XYZ file of C-alpha atoms in Angstrom:
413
model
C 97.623 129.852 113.918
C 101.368 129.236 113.158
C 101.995 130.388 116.587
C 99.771 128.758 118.296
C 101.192 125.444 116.933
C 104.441 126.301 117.733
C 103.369 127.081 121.403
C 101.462 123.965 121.592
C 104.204 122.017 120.118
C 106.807 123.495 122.369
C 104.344 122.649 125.399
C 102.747 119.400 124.962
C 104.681 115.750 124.787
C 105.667 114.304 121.634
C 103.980 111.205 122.509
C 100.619 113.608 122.466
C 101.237 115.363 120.050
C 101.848 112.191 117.667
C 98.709 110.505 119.169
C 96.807 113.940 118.118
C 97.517 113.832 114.744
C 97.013 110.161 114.467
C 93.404 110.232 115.457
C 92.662 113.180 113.312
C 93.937 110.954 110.321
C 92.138 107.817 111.200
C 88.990 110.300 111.877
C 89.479 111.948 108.612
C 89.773 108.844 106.920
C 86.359 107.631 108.727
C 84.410 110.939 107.756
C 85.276 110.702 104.334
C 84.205 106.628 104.189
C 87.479 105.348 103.632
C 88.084 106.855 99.641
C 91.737 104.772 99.648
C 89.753 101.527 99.921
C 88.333 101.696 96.726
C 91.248 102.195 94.635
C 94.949 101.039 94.113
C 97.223 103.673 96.061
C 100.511 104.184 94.370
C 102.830 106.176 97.660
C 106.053 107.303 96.458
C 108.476 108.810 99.297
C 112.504 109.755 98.795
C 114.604 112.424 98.849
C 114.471 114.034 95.695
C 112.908 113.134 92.261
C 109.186 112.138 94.055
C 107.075 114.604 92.326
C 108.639 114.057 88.993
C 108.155 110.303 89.539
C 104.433 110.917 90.461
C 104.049 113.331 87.477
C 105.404 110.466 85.188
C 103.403 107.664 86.334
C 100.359 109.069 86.145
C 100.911 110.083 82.616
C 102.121 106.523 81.849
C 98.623 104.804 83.697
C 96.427 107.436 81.739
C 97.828 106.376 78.680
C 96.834 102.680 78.848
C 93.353 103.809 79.550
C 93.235 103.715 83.342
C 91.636 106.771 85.430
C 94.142 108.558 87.788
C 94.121 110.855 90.521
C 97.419 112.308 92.064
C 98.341 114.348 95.121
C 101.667 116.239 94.515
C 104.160 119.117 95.475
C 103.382 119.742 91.889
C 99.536 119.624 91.169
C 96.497 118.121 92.556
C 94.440 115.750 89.841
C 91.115 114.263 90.063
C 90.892 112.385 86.398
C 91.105 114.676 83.683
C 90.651 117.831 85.897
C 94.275 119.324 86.831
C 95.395 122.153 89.079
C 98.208 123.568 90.351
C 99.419 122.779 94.123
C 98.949 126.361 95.984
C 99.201 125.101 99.681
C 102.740 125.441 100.023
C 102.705 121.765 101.334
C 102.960 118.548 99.371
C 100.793 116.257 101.838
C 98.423 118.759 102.695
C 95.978 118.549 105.962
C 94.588 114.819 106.782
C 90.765 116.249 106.007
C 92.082 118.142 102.705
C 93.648 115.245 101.661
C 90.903 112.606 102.769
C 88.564 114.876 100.879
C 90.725 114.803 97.431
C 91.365 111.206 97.498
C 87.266 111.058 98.079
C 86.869 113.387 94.884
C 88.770 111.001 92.628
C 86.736 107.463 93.879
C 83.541 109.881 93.233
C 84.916 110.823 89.577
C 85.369 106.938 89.014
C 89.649 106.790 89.442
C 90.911 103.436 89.914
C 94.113 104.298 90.904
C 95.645 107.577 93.160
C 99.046 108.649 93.651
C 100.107 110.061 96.865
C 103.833 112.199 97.097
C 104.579 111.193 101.042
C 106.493 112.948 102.490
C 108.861 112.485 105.915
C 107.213 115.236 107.543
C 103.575 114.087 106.623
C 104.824 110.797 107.953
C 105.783 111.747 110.991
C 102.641 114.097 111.471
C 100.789 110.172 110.630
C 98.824 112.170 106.842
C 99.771 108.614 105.707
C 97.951 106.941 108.301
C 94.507 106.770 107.307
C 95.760 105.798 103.947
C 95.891 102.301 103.028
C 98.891 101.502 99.803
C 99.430 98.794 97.685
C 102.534 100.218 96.375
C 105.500 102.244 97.659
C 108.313 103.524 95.269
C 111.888 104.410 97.041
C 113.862 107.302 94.754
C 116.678 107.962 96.919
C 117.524 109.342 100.084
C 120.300 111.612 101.440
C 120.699 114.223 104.213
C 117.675 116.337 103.866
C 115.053 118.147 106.183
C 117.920 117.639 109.357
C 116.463 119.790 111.795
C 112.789 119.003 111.567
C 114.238 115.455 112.257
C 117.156 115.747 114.254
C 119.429 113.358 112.212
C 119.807 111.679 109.388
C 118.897 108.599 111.323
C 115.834 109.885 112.137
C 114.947 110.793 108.923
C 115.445 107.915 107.327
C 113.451 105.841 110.162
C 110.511 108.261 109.124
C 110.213 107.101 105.306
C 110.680 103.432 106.268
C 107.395 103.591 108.627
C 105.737 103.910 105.052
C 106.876 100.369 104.170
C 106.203 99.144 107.188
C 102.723 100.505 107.034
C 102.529 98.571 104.080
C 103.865 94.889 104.609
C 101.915 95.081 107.688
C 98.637 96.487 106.301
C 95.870 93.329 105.178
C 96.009 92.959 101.191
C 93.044 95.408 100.449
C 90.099 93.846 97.756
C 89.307 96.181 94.819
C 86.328 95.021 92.544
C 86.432 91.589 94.077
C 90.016 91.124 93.342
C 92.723 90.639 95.632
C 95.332 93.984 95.720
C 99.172 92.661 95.191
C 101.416 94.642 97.781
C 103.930 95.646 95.806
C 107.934 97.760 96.630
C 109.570 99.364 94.061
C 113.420 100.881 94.483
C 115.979 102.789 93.148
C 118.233 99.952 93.281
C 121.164 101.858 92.831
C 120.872 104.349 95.972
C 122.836 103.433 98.841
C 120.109 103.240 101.103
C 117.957 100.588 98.768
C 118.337 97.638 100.621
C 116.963 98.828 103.540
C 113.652 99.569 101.785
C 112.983 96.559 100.025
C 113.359 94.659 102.962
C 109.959 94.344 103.901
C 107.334 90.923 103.486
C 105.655 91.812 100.595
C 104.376 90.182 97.487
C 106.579 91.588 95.218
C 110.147 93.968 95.239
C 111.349 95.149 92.470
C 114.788 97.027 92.068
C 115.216 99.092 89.541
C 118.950 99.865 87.982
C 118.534 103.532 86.340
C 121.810 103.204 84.689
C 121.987 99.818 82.760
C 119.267 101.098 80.619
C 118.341 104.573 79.015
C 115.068 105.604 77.968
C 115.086 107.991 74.921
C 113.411 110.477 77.475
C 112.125 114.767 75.679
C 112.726 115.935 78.928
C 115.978 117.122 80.031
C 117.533 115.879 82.795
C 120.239 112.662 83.069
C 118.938 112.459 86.560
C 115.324 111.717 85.174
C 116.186 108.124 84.052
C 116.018 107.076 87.482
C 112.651 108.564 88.201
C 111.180 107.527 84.448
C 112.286 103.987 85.020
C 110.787 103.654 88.315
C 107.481 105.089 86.682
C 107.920 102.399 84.214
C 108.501 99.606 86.855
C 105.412 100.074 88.542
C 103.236 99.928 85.534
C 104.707 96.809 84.028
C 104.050 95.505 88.421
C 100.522 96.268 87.846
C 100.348 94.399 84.591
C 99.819 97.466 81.887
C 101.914 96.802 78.528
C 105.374 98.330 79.044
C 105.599 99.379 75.185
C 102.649 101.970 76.172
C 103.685 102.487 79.358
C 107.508 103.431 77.415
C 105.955 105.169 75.208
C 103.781 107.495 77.062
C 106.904 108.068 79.767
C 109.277 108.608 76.665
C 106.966 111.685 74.598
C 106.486 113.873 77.884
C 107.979 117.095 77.320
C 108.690 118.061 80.932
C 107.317 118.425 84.061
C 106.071 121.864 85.454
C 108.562 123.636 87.336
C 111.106 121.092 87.238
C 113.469 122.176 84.031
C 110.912 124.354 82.658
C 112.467 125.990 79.612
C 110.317 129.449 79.716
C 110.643 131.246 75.563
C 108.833 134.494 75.073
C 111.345 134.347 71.592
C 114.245 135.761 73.194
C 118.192 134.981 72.129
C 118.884 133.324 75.507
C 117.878 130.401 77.685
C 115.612 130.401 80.871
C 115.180 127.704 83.069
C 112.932 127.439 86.014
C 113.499 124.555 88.478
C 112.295 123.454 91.912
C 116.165 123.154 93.220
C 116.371 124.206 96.886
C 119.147 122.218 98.354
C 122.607 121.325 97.052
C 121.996 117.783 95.627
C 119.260 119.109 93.335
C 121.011 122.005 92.628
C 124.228 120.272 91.786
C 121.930 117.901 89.372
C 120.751 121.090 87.322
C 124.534 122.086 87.193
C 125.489 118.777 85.487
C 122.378 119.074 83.103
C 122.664 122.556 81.868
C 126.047 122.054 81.267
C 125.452 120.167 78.186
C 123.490 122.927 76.878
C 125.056 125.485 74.884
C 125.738 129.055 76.899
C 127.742 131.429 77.584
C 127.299 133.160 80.983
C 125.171 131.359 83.785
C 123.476 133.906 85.518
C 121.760 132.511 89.060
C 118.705 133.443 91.103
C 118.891 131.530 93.955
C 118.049 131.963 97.981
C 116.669 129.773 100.523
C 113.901 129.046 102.552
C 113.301 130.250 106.278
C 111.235 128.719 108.972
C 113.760 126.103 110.658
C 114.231 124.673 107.505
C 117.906 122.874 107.563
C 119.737 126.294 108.232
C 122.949 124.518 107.192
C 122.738 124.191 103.613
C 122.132 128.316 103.243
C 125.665 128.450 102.892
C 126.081 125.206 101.296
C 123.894 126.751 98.281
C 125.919 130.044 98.470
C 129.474 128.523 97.774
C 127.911 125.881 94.922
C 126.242 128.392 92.747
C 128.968 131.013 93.384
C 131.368 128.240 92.156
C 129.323 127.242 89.301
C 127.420 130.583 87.619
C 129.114 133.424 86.352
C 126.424 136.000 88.154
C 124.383 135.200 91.205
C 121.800 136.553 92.462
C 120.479 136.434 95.793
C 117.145 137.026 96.593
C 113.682 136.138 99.075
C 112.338 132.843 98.614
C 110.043 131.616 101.469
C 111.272 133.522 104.824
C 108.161 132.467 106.919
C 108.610 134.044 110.151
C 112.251 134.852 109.663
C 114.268 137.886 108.288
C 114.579 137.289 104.750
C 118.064 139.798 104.813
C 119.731 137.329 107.589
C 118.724 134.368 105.245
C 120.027 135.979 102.138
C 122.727 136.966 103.856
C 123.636 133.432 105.290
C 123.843 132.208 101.390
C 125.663 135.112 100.448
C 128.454 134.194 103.216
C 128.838 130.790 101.889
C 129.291 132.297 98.355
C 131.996 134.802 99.517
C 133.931 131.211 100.922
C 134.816 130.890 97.668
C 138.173 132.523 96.364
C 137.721 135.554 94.316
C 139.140 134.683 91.218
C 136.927 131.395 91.195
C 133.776 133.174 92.173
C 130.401 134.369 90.698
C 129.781 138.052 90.952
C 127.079 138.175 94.016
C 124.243 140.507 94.094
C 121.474 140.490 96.822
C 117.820 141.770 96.068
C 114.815 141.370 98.564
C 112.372 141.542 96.104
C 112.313 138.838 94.674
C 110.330 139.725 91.238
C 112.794 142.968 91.074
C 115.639 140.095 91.107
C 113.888 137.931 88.380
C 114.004 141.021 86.309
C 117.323 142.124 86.659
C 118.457 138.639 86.020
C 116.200 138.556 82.591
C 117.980 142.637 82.065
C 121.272 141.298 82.123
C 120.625 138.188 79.997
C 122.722 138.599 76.232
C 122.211 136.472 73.479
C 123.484 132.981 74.388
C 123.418 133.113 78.625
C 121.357 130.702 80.633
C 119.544 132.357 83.493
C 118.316 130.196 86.163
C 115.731 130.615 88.441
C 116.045 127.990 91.017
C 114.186 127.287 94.543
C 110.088 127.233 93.778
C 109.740 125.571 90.624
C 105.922 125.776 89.693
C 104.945 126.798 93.347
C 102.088 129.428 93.587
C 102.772 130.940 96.518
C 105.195 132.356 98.718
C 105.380 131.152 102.576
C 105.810 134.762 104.674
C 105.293 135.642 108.602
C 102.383 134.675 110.702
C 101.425 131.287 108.310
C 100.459 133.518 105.513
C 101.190 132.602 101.783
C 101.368 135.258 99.053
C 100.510 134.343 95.552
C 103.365 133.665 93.359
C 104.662 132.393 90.408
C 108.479 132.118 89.447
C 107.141 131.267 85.490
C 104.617 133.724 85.538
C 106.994 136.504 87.097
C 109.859 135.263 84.372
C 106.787 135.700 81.527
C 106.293 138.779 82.512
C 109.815 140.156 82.336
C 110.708 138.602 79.448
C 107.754 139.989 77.564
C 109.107 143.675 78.666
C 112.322 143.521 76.486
């Protein structure tokens, strides 16, 4: 199937391609009687920090007694009934996705949250969706060769907001639907995504105001506060809202402190390209350690080739031991990839550089990074967060899990 697309992509004209997916979204939505028309749709796009955002807010709208369903990199949620993401996708197929958003207007959810992404925009998954809000983390050079530039990446999240100022104001319960923009006021790219007509924009300034946040993370004020913002925009008390944001340990996979009682740290985090990566640098740093000791690697599959070495020369620069290992090759070598990171690594001069290790197997590599853990290191395992698979040759996916394969070693000590 994964070549077949690729042949037909390769083959047909963009223009038909684009008009293909379009219809199947519109179609979708059709089939499954329009589910986003009976509830307030809450899209949140960026570069990093979406999921965490989505993770946040829907804790925050539960807590004032509203019913919410969510659709996330992180976990799928009709109401009260949770499960992890295992397609390897955060926007997943226009039918899957019209289906889920069906599921939660069937189990009575007032409100959905949609992750939408710049890929599943461009494929139109957000097309047979119709939003009342949009929320704008950030956005910096990302996902480069799916797009082509930087440009064209950012042109791909702005279509969401366009979608939305242009969209009619939907009618929920006999009520007129406020269409509402929420941003990250302080990202550089801000103003061009609360220029749209709306009814309401609200910026959001992460660092005039802390949050006594549980979870780790300086970084997570930005996407706690915009939680916040859109709660208080859709009128729920913004003590509760505070509140509810504030007790939240952490979010799975992102952070994720993993104890099976041993005398060192581990720390499991979706971090797969050098801004997130340099973000978990400057917040384990203010935890107490000793050695860092780094599982990293990068993905395959056309997926922005140019960081692999990027990543290689930051952790080498940053961890005491690194290790190198598989993450999600789809249909290329996983050696050349690892390889690739370990170049960038070796860019770095000796005396200033991590010792480097490569391991294919990646649950061999876990282990030896949890073997050579002493009392006081930080190990990190970095690239798949709470993921449950991993992406390999021909479109397959392989069950996996980084916190489950961590578990596992730990418990063998």
């Amino acid at each position: 199937m994964g070549m077949l697309k690729r042949i037909l992509k390769a083959l047909l004209p963009k223009a038909a391609i684009g008009a293909y997916h379009y219809a199947l979204a519109v179609f979708s939505a059709f089939l499954y009687r329009q589910p986003s028309e009976k509830m307030i749709v809450i899209g949140v796009t960026g570069t990093s920090g979406k999921s965490t955002t989505c993770y946040l807010l829907a804790r925050a709208l539960e807590a004032c007694g509203a019913r919410v369903g969510m659709a996330s990199t992180i976990l799928f949620k009709v109401g009260e009934k949770e499960k992890l993401n295992d397609k390897k996708m955060t926007m997943v197929g226009r039918f899957q996705l019209q289906k889920l958003l069906r599921n939660m207007v069937d189990a009575g959810c007032t409100y959905a949250i949609v992750e939408t992404t710049s890929e599943g925009i461009v494929q139109h998954r957000h097309a047979g969706i119709h939003y009342d809000v949009c929320v704008f983390t950030n956005l910096y050079p990302e996902h480069i060769e799916s797009h082509g530039s930087f440009d064209a990446y950012k042109a791909a999240k702005l279509k969401l907001f366009a979608k939305l100022a242009c969209d009619p104001h939907k009618v929920v319960d006999g009520e007129r639907v406020e269409k509402i923009i929420v941003v990250n006021a302080e990202d550089a790219q801000a103003l061009a995504f609360s220029s749209f007509a709306v009814d309401e924009v609200v910026g959001v300034f992460p660092s005039k105001q802390m949050l006594a946040l549980k979870m780790l993370g300086v970084h997570n004020q930005s996407n706690a506060q915009l939680a916040l913002a859109v709660g208080v925009s859709l009128g729920f008390d913004p003590h509760k809202l505070e509140q509810a944001i504030c007790v939240v340990p952490g979010v799975p996979g992102r952070l994720e402190m993993i104890d099976e009682g041993q005398h060192f740290t581990v720390i499991v985090d979706y971090a797969f390209e050098p801004g997130a990566l340099t973000k978990l640098y400057d917040t384990v740093e203010s935890l107490k350690h000793k050695r860092i000791i780094h599982l990293t690697g990068s993905a395959g599959g056309g997926r922005d080739k140019a960081r692999r070495a990027k990543i290689g020369a930051l952790v080498a620069e940053r961890a005491d031991v690194m290790i190198v290992t598989n993450e999600d090759p789809y249909d290329e070598d996983p050696q050349a990839i690892m390889d690739e990171v370990a170049a960038g690594a070796k860019r770095v001069p000796s005396e200033k550089r991590a010792e480097i290790r490569l391991m294919l197997d990646r649950g061999e590599a876990i282990r030896s990074a949890i073997r050579e853990a002493r009392t006081g290191d930080l190990v990190l395992v970095t690239g798949k967060g709470s993921e449950q698979a991993i992406a390999v040759a021909g479109g397959k996916l392989a069950p996996w899990d980084d916190r489950e394969e961590v578990r596992k070693a730990l418990r063998r000590l």
